[in-house]
JSON list of C-alpha atoms in Angstrom, two decimals:
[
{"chain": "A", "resi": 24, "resn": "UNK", "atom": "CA", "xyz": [54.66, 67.59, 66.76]},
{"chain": "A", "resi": 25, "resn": "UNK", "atom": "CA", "xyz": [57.23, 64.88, 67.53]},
{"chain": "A", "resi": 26, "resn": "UNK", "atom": "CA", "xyz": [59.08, 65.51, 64.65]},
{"chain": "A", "resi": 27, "resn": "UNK", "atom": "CA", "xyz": [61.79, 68.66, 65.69]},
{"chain": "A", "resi": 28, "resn": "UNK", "atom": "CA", "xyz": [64.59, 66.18, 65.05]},
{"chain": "A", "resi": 29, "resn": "UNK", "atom": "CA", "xyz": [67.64, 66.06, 67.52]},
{"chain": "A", "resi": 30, "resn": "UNK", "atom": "CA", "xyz": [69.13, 68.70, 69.20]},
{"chain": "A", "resi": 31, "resn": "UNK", "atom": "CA", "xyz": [71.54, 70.73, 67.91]},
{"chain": "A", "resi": 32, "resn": "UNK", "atom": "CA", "xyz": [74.57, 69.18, 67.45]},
{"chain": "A", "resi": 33, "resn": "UNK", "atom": "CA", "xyz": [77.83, 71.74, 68.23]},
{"chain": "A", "resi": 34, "resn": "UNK", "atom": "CA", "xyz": [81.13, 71.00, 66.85]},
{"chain": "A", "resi": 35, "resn": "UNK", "atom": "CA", "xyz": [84.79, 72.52, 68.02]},
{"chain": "A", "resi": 36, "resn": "UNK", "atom": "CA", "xyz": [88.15, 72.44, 65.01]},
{"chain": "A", "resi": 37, "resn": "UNK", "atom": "CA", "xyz": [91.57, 72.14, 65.77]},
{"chain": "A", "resi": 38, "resn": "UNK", "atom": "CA", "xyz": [94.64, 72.15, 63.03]},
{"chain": "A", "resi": 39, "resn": "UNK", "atom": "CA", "xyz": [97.75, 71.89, 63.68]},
{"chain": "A", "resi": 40, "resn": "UNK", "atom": "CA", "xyz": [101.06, 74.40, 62.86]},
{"chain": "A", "resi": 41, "resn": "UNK", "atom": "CA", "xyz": [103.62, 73.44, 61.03]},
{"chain": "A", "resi": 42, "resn": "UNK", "atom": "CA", "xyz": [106.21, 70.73, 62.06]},
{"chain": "A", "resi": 43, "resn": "UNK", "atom": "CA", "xyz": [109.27, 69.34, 60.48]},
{"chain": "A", "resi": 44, "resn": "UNK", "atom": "CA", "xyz": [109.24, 68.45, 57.42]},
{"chain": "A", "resi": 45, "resn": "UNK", "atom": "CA", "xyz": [106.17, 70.14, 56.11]},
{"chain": "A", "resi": 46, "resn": "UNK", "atom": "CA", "xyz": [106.85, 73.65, 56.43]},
{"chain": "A", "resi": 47, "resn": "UNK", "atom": "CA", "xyz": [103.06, 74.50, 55.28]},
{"chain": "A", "resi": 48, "resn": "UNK", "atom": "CA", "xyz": [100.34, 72.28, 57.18]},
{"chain": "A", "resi": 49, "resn": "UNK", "atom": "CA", "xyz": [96.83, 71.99, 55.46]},
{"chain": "A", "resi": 50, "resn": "UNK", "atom": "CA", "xyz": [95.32, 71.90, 58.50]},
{"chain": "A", "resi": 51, "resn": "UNK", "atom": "CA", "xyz": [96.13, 75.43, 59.80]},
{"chain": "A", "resi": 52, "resn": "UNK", "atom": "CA", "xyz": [94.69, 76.63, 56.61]},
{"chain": "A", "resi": 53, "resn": "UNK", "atom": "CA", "xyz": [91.32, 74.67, 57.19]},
{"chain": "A", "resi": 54, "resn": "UNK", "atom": "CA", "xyz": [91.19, 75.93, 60.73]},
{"chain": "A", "resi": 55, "resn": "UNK", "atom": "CA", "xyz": [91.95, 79.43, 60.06]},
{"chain": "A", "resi": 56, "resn": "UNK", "atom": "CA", "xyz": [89.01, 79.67, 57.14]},
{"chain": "A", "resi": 57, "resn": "UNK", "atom": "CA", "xyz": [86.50, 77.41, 58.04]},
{"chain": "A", "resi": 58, "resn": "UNK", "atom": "CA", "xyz": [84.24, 79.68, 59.60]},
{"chain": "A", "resi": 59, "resn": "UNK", "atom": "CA", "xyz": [84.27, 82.50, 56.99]},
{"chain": "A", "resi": 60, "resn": "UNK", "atom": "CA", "xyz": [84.20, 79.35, 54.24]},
{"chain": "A", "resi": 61, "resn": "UNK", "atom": "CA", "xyz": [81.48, 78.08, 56.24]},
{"chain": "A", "resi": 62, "resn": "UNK", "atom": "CA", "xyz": [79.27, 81.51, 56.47]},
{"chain": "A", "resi": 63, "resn": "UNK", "atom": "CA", "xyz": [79.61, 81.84, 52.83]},
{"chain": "A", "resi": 64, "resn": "UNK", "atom": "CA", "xyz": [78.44, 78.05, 52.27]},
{"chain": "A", "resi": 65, "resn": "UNK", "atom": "CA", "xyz": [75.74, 78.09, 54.72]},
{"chain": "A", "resi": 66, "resn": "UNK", "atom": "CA", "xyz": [76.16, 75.79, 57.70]},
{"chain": "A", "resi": 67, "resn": "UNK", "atom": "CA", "xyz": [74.02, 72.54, 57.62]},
{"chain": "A", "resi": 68, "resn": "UNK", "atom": "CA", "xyz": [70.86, 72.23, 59.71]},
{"chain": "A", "resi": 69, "resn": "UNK", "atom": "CA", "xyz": [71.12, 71.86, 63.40]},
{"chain": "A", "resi": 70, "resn": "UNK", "atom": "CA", "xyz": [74.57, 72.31, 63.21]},
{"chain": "A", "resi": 71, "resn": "UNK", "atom": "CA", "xyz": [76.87, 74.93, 65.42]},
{"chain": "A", "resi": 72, "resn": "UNK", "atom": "CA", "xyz": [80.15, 75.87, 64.44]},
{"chain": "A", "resi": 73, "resn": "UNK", "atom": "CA", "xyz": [82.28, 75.92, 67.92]},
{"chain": "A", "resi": 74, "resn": "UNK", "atom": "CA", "xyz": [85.74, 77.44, 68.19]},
{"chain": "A", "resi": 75, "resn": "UNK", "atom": "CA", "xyz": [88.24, 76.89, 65.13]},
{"chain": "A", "resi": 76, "resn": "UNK", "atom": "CA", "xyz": [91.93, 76.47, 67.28]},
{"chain": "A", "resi": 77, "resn": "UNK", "atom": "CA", "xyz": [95.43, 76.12, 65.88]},
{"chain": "A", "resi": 78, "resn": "UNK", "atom": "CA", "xyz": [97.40, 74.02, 68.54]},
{"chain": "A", "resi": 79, "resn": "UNK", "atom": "CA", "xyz": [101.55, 73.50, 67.95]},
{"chain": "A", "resi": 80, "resn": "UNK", "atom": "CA", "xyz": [102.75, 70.71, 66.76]},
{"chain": "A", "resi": 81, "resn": "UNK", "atom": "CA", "xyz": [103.91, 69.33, 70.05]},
{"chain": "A", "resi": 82, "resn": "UNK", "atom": "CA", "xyz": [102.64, 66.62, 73.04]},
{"chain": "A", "resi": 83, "resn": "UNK", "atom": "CA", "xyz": [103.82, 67.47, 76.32]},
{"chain": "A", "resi": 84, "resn": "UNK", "atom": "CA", "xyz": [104.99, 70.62, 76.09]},
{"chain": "A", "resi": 85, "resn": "UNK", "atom": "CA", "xyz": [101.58, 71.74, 74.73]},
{"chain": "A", "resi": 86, "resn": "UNK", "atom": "CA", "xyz": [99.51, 69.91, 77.21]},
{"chain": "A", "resi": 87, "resn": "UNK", "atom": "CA", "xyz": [98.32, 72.90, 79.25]},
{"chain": "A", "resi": 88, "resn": "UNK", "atom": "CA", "xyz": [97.04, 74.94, 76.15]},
{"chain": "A", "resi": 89, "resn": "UNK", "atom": "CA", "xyz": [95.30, 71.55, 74.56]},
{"chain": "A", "resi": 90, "resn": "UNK", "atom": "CA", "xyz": [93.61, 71.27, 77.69]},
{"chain": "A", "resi": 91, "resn": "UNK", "atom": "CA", "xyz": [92.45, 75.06, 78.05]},
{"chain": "A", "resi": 92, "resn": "UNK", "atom": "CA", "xyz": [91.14, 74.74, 74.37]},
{"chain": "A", "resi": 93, "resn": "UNK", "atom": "CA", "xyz": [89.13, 71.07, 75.26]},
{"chain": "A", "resi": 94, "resn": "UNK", "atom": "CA", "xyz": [87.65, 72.49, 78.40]},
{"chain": "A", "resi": 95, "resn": "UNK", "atom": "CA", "xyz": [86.65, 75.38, 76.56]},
{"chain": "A", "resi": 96, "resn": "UNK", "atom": "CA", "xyz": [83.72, 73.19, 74.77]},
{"chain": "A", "resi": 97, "resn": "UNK", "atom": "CA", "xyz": [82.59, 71.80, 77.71]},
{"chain": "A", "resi": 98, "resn": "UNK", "atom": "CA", "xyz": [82.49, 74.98, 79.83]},
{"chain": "A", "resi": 99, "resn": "UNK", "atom": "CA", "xyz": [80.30, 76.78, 77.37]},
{"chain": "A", "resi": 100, "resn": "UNK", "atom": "CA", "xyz": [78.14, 73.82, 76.97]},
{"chain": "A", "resi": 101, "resn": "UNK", "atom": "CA", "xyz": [74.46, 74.86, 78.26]},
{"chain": "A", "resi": 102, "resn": "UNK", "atom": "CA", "xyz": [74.71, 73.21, 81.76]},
{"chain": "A", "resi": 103, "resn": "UNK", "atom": "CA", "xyz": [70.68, 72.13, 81.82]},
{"chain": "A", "resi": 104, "resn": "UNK", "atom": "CA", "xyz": [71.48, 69.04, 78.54]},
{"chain": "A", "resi": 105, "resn": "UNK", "atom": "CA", "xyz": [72.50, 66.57, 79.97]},
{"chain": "A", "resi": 106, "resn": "UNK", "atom": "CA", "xyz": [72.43, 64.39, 76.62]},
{"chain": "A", "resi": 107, "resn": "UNK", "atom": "CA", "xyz": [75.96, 66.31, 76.00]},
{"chain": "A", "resi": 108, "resn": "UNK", "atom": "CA", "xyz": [76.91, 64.00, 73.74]},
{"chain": "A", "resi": 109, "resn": "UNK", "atom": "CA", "xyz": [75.63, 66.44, 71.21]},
{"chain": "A", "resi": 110, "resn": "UNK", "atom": "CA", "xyz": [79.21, 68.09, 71.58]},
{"chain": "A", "resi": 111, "resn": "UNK", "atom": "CA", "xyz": [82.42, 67.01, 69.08]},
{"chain": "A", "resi": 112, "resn": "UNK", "atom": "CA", "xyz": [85.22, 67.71, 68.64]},
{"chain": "A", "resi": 113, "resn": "UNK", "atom": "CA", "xyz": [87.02, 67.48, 65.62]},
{"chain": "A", "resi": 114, "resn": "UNK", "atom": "CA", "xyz": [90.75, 67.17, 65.18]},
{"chain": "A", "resi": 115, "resn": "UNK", "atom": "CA", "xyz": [92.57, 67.50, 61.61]},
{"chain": "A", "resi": 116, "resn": "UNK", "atom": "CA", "xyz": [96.49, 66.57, 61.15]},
{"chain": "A", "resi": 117, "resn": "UNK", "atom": "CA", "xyz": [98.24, 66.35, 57.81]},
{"chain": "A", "resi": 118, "resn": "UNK", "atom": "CA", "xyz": [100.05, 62.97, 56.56]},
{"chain": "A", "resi": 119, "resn": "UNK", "atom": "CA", "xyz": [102.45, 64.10, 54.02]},
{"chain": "A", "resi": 120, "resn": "UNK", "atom": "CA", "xyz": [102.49, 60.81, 52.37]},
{"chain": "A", "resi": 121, "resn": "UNK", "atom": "CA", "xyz": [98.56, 59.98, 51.97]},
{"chain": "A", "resi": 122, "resn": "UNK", "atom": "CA", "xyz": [96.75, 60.61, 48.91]},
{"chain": "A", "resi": 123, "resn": "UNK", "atom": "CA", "xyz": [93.24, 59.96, 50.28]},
{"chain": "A", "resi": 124, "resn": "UNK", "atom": "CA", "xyz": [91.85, 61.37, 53.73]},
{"chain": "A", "resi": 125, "resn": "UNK", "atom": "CA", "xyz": [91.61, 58.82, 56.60]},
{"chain": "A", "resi": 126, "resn": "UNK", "atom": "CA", "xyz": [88.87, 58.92, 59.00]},
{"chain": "A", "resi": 127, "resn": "UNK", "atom": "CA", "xyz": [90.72, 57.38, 62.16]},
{"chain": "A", "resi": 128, "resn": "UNK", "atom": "CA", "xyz": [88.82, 54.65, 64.48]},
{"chain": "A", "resi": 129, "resn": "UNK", "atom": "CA", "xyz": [91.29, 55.24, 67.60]},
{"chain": "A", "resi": 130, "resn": "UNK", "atom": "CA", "xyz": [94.45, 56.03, 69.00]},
{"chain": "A", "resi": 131, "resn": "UNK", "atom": "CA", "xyz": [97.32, 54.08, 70.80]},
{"chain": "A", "resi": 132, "resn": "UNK", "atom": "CA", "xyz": [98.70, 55.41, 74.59]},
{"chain": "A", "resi": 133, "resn": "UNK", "atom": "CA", "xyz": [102.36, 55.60, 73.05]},
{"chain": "A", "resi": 134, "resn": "UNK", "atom": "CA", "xyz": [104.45, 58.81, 72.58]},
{"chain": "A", "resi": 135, "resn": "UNK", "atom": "CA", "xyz": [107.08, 57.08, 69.52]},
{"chain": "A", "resi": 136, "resn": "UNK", "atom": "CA", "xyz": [108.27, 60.35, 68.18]},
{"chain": "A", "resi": 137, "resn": "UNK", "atom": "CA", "xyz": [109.78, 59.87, 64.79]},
{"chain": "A", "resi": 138, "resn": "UNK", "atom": "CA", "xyz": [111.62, 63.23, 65.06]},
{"chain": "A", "resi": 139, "resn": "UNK", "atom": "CA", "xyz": [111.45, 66.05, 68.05]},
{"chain": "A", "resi": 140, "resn": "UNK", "atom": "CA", "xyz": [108.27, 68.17, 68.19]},
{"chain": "A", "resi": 141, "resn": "UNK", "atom": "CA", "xyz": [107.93, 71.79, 67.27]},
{"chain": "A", "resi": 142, "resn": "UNK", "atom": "CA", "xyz": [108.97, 72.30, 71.61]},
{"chain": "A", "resi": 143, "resn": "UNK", "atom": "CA", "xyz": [112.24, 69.54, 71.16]},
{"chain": "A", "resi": 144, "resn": "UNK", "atom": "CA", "xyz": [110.64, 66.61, 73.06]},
{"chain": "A", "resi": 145, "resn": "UNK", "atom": "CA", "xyz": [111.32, 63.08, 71.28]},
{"chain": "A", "resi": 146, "resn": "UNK", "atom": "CA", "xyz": [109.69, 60.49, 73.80]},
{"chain": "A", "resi": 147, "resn": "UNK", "atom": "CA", "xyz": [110.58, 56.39, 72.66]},
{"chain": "A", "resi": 148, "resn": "UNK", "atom": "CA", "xyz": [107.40, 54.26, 73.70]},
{"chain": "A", "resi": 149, "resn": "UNK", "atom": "CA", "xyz": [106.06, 55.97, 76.61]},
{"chain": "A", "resi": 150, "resn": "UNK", "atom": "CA", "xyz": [102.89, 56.01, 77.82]},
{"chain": "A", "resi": 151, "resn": "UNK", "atom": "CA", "xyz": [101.15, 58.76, 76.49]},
{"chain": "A", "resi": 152, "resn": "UNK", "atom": "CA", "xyz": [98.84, 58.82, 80.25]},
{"chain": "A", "resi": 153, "resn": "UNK", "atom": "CA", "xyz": [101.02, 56.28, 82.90]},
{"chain": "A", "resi": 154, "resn": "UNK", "atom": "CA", "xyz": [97.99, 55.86, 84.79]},
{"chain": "A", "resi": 155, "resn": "UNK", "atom": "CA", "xyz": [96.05, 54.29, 81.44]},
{"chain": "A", "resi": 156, "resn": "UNK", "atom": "CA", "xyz": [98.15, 51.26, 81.59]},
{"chain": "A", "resi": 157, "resn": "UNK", "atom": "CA", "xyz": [100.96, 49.94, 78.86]},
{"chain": "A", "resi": 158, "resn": "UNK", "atom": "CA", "xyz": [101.49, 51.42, 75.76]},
{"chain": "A", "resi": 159, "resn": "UNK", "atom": "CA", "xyz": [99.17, 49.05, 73.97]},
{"chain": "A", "resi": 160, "resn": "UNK", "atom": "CA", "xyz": [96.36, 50.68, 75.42]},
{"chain": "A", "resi": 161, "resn": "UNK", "atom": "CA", "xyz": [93.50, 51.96, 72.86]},
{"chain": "A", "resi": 162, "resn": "UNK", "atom": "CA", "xyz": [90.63, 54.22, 72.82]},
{"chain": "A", "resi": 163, "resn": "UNK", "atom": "CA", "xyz": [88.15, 54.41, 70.32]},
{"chain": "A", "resi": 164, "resn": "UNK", "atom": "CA", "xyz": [85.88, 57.13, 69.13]},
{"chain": "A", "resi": 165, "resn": "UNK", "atom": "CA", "xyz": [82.53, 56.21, 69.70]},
{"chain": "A", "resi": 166, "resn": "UNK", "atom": "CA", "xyz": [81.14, 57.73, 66.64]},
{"chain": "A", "resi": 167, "resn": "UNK", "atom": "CA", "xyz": [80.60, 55.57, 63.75]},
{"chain": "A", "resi": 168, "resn": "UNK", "atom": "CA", "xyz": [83.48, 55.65, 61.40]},
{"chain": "A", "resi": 169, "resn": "UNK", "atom": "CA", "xyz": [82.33, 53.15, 58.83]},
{"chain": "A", "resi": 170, "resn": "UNK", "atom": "CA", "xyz": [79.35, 55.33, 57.93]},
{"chain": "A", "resi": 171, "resn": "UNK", "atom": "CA", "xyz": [81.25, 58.20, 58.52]},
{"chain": "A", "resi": 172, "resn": "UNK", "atom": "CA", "xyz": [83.23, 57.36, 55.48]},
{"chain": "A", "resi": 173, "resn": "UNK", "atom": "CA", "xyz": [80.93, 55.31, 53.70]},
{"chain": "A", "resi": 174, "resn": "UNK", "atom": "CA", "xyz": [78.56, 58.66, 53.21]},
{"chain": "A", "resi": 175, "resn": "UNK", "atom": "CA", "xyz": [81.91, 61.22, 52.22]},
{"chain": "A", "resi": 176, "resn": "UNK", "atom": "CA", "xyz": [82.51, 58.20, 49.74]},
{"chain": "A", "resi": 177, "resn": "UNK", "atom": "CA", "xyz": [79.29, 59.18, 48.25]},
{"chain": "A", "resi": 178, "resn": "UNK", "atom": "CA", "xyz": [80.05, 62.32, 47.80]},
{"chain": "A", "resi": 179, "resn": "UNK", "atom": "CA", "xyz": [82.33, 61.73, 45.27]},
{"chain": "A", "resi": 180, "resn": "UNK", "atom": "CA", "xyz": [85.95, 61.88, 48.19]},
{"chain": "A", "resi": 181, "resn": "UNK", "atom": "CA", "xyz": [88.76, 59.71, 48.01]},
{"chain": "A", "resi": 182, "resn": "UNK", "atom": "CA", "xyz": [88.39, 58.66, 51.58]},
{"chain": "A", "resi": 183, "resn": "UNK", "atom": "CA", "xyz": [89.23, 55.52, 54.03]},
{"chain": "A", "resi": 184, "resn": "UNK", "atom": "CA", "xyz": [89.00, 54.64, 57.53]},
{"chain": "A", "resi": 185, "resn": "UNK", "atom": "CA", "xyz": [92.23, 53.69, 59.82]},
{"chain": "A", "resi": 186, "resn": "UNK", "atom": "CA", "xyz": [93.03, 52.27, 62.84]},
{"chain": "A", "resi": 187, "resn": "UNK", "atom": "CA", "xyz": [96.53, 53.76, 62.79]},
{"chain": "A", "resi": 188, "resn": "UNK", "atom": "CA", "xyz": [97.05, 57.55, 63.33]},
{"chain": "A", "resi": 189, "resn": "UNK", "atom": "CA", "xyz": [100.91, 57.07, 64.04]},
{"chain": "A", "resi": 190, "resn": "UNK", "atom": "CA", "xyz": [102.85, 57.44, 67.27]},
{"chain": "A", "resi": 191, "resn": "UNK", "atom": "CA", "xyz": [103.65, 61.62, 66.50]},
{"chain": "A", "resi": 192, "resn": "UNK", "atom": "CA", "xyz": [101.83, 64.20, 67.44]},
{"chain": "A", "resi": 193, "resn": "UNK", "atom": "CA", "xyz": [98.31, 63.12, 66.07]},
{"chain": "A", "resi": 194, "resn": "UNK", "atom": "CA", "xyz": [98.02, 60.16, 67.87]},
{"chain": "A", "resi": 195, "resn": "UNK", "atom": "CA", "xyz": [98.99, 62.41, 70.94]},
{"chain": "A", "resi": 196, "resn": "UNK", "atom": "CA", "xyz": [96.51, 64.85, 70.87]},
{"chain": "A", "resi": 197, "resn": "UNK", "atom": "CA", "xyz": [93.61, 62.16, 69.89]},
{"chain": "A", "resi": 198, "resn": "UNK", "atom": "CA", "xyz": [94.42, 60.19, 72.83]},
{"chain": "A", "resi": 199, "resn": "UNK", "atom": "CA", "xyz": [94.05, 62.87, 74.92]},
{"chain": "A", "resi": 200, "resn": "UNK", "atom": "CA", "xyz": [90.86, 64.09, 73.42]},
{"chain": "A", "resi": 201, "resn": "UNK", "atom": "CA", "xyz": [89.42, 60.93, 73.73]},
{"chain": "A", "resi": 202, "resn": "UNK", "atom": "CA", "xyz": [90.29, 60.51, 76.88]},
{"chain": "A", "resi": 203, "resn": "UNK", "atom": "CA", "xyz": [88.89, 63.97, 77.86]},
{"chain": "A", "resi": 204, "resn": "UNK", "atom": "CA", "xyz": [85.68, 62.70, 75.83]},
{"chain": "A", "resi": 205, "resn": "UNK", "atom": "CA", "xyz": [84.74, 60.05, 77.85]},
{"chain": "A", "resi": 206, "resn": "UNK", "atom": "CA", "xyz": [85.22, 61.53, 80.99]},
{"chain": "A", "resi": 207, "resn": "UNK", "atom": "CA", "xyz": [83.25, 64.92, 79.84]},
{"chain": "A", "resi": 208, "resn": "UNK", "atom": "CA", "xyz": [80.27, 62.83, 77.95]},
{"chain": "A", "resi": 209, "resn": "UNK", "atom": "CA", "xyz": [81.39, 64.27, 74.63]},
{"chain": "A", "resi": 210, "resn": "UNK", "atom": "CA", "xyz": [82.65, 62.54, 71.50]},
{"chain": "A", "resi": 211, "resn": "UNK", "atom": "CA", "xyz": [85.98, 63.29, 69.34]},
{"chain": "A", "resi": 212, "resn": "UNK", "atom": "CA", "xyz": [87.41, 62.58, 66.21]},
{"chain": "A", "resi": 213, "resn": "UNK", "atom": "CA", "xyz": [90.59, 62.36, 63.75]},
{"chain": "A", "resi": 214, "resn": "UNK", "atom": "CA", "xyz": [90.55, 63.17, 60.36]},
{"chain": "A", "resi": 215, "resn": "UNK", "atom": "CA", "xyz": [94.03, 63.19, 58.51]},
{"chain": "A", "resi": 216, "resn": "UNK", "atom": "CA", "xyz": [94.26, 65.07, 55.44]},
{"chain": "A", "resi": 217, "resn": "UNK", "atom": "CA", "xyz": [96.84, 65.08, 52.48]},
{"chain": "A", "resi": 218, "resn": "UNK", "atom": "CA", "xyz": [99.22, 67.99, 51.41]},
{"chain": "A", "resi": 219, "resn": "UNK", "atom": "CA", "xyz": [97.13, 70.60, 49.28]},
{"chain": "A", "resi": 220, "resn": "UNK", "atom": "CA", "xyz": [99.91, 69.44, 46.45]},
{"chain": "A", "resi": 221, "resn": "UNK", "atom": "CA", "xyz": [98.13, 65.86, 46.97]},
{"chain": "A", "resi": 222, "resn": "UNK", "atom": "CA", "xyz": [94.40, 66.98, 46.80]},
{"chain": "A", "resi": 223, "resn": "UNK", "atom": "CA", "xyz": [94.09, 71.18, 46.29]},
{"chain": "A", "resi": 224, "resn": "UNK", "atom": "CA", "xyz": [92.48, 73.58, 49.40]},
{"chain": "A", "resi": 225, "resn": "UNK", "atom": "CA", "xyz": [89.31, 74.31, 47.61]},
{"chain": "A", "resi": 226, "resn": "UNK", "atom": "CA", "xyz": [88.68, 70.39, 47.34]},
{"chain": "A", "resi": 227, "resn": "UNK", "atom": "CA", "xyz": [89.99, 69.92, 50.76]},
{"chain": "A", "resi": 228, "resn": "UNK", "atom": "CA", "xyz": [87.64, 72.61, 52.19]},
{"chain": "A", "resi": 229, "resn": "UNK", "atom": "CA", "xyz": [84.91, 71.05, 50.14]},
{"chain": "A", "resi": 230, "resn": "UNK", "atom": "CA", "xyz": [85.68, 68.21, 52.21]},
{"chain": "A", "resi": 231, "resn": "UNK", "atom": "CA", "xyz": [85.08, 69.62, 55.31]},
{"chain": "A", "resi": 232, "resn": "UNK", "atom": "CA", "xyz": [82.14, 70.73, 55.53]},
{"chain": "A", "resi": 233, "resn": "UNK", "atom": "CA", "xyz": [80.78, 67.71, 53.63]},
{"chain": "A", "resi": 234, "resn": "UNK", "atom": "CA", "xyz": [82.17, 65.91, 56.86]},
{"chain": "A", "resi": 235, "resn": "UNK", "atom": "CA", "xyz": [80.62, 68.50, 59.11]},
{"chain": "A", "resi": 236, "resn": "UNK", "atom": "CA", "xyz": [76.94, 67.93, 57.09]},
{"chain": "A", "resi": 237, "resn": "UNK", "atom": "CA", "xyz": [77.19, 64.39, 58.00]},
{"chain": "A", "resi": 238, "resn": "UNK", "atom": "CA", "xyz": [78.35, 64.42, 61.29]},
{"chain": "A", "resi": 239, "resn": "UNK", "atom": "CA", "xyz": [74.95, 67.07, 61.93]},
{"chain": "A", "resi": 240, "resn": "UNK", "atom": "CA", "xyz": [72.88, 64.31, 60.21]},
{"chain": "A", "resi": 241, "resn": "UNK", "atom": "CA", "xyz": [73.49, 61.70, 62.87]},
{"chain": "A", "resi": 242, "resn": "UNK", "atom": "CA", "xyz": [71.24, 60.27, 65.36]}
]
C-alpha cells in the first residue's frame, strides 16, 4: 500500500519536415516510427505514448496547425487530474552541424530566420509573441535538464545540454510550446538531434526511447 508510484506519465512527439538545406530531416523519421519501434521495444513503466505529429518546417505560417496539435494533449487529458503536469510534450529538430544530441534548457522570443521557412517567411528579430515583451525574453522548461542528460550520458549517448536552440524554426516552435505549457499546467521539451550521417537511425532511435524511459522515471 503506499507504494503504486506516480501516475502515469503521458508523452506527445513532434518532428519536423524537411527544410532547406537538409533535404532528409531525422526527425520525421523518428516521429513517423516511434510508435511501431516503441511496440516492438516495449514501452517503459507508467509511461503513455501520446500522438507522434510531423509539423512543417515553418513559424507563422504554421501557427494554426501547431496549435491544433498542442491542444490536442490537453483536450484528451482526463479532466478529473488535476496534477496535469504528468503531460509532456516532446519536440525533436535536427542541427545539421552537431555531432552529439543537445537537450535544450529554453528558448529566446526572437524570430532571426537565417533563411525563409518551408511557407517563405524570413522575420529579422521580432518578437516571436509581442505581448511577451522584447526579444530577450526567455522561457525555460521546467523539467530538469541536467539530470536529464546526466542519466542518457549513462547510457553510453554522446549527449549535452544547451541554452541555445537558434533563432529558426526550433526555437519557434519551443517558445510557443512553452508558452502553451505554462498556461495549460503541462511541461515541454527540445531535443536536437544530428543528421543520421552524424550518428545512424537505429542509434538515434535507441536514443529515444532511452530519453522517453527517463523522462517516465521522474518524480
Amino acid at each position: 500500500m503506499g507504494s503504486e508510484g506516480p501516475p502515469p506519465i503521458t508523452i506527445h512527439v513532434t518532428g519536423f519536415k524537411k527544410f532547406h538545406g537538409v533535404s532528409e530531416n531525422p526527425t520525421e523519421t523518428i516521429a513517423r516510427k516511434l510508435k511501431e519501434y516503441m511496440e516492438k521495444r516495449g514501452l517503459p513503466k507508467g509511461l503513455i505514448l501520446g500522438s507522434c505529429s510531423i509539423l512543417e518546417a515553418a513559424g507563422q505560417g504554421a501557427l494554426v496547425s501547431l496549435y491544433q496539435i498542442l491542444e490536442s494533449a490537453v483536450s484528451k487529458k482526463d479532466p478529473g487530474s488535476s496534477s496535469s503536469g504528468r503531460v509532456i510534450w516532446l519536440h525533436f529538430g535536427v542541427n545539421s552541424g552537431a555531432a552529439r544530441f543537445a537537450i535544450e534548457h529554453q528558448a529566446v522570443n526572437e524570430a532571426t530566420f537565417r533563411c525563409p521557412d518551408e511557407m517563405g517567411w524570413k522575420p529579422q528579430k521580432v518578437p516571436i509573441i509581442p505581448a511577451d515583451g522584447g526579444i530577450s525574453q526567455i522561457r525555460k522548461t521546467s523539467l530538469p535538464v541536467r539530470e536529464i542528460a546526466a542519466a542518457l550520458a549513462k547510457k553510453g549517448y554522446e549527449v549535452t545540454t544547451s541554452d541555445d536552440a537558434g533563432r529558426f524554426v526550433c526555437n519557434y516552435v519551443y517558445y510557443h510550446s512553452l508558452r502553451f505549457a505554462e498556461q495549460s499546467g503541462i511541461k515541454s521539451l527540445f531535443v536536437h538531434v544530428p543528421l543520421f550521417l552524424t550518428i545512424d537511425e537505429d542509434t538515434q532511435m535507441q536514443f529515444v526511447a532511452s530519453l522517453l524511459g527517463v523522462l517516465a522515471s521522474l518524480p
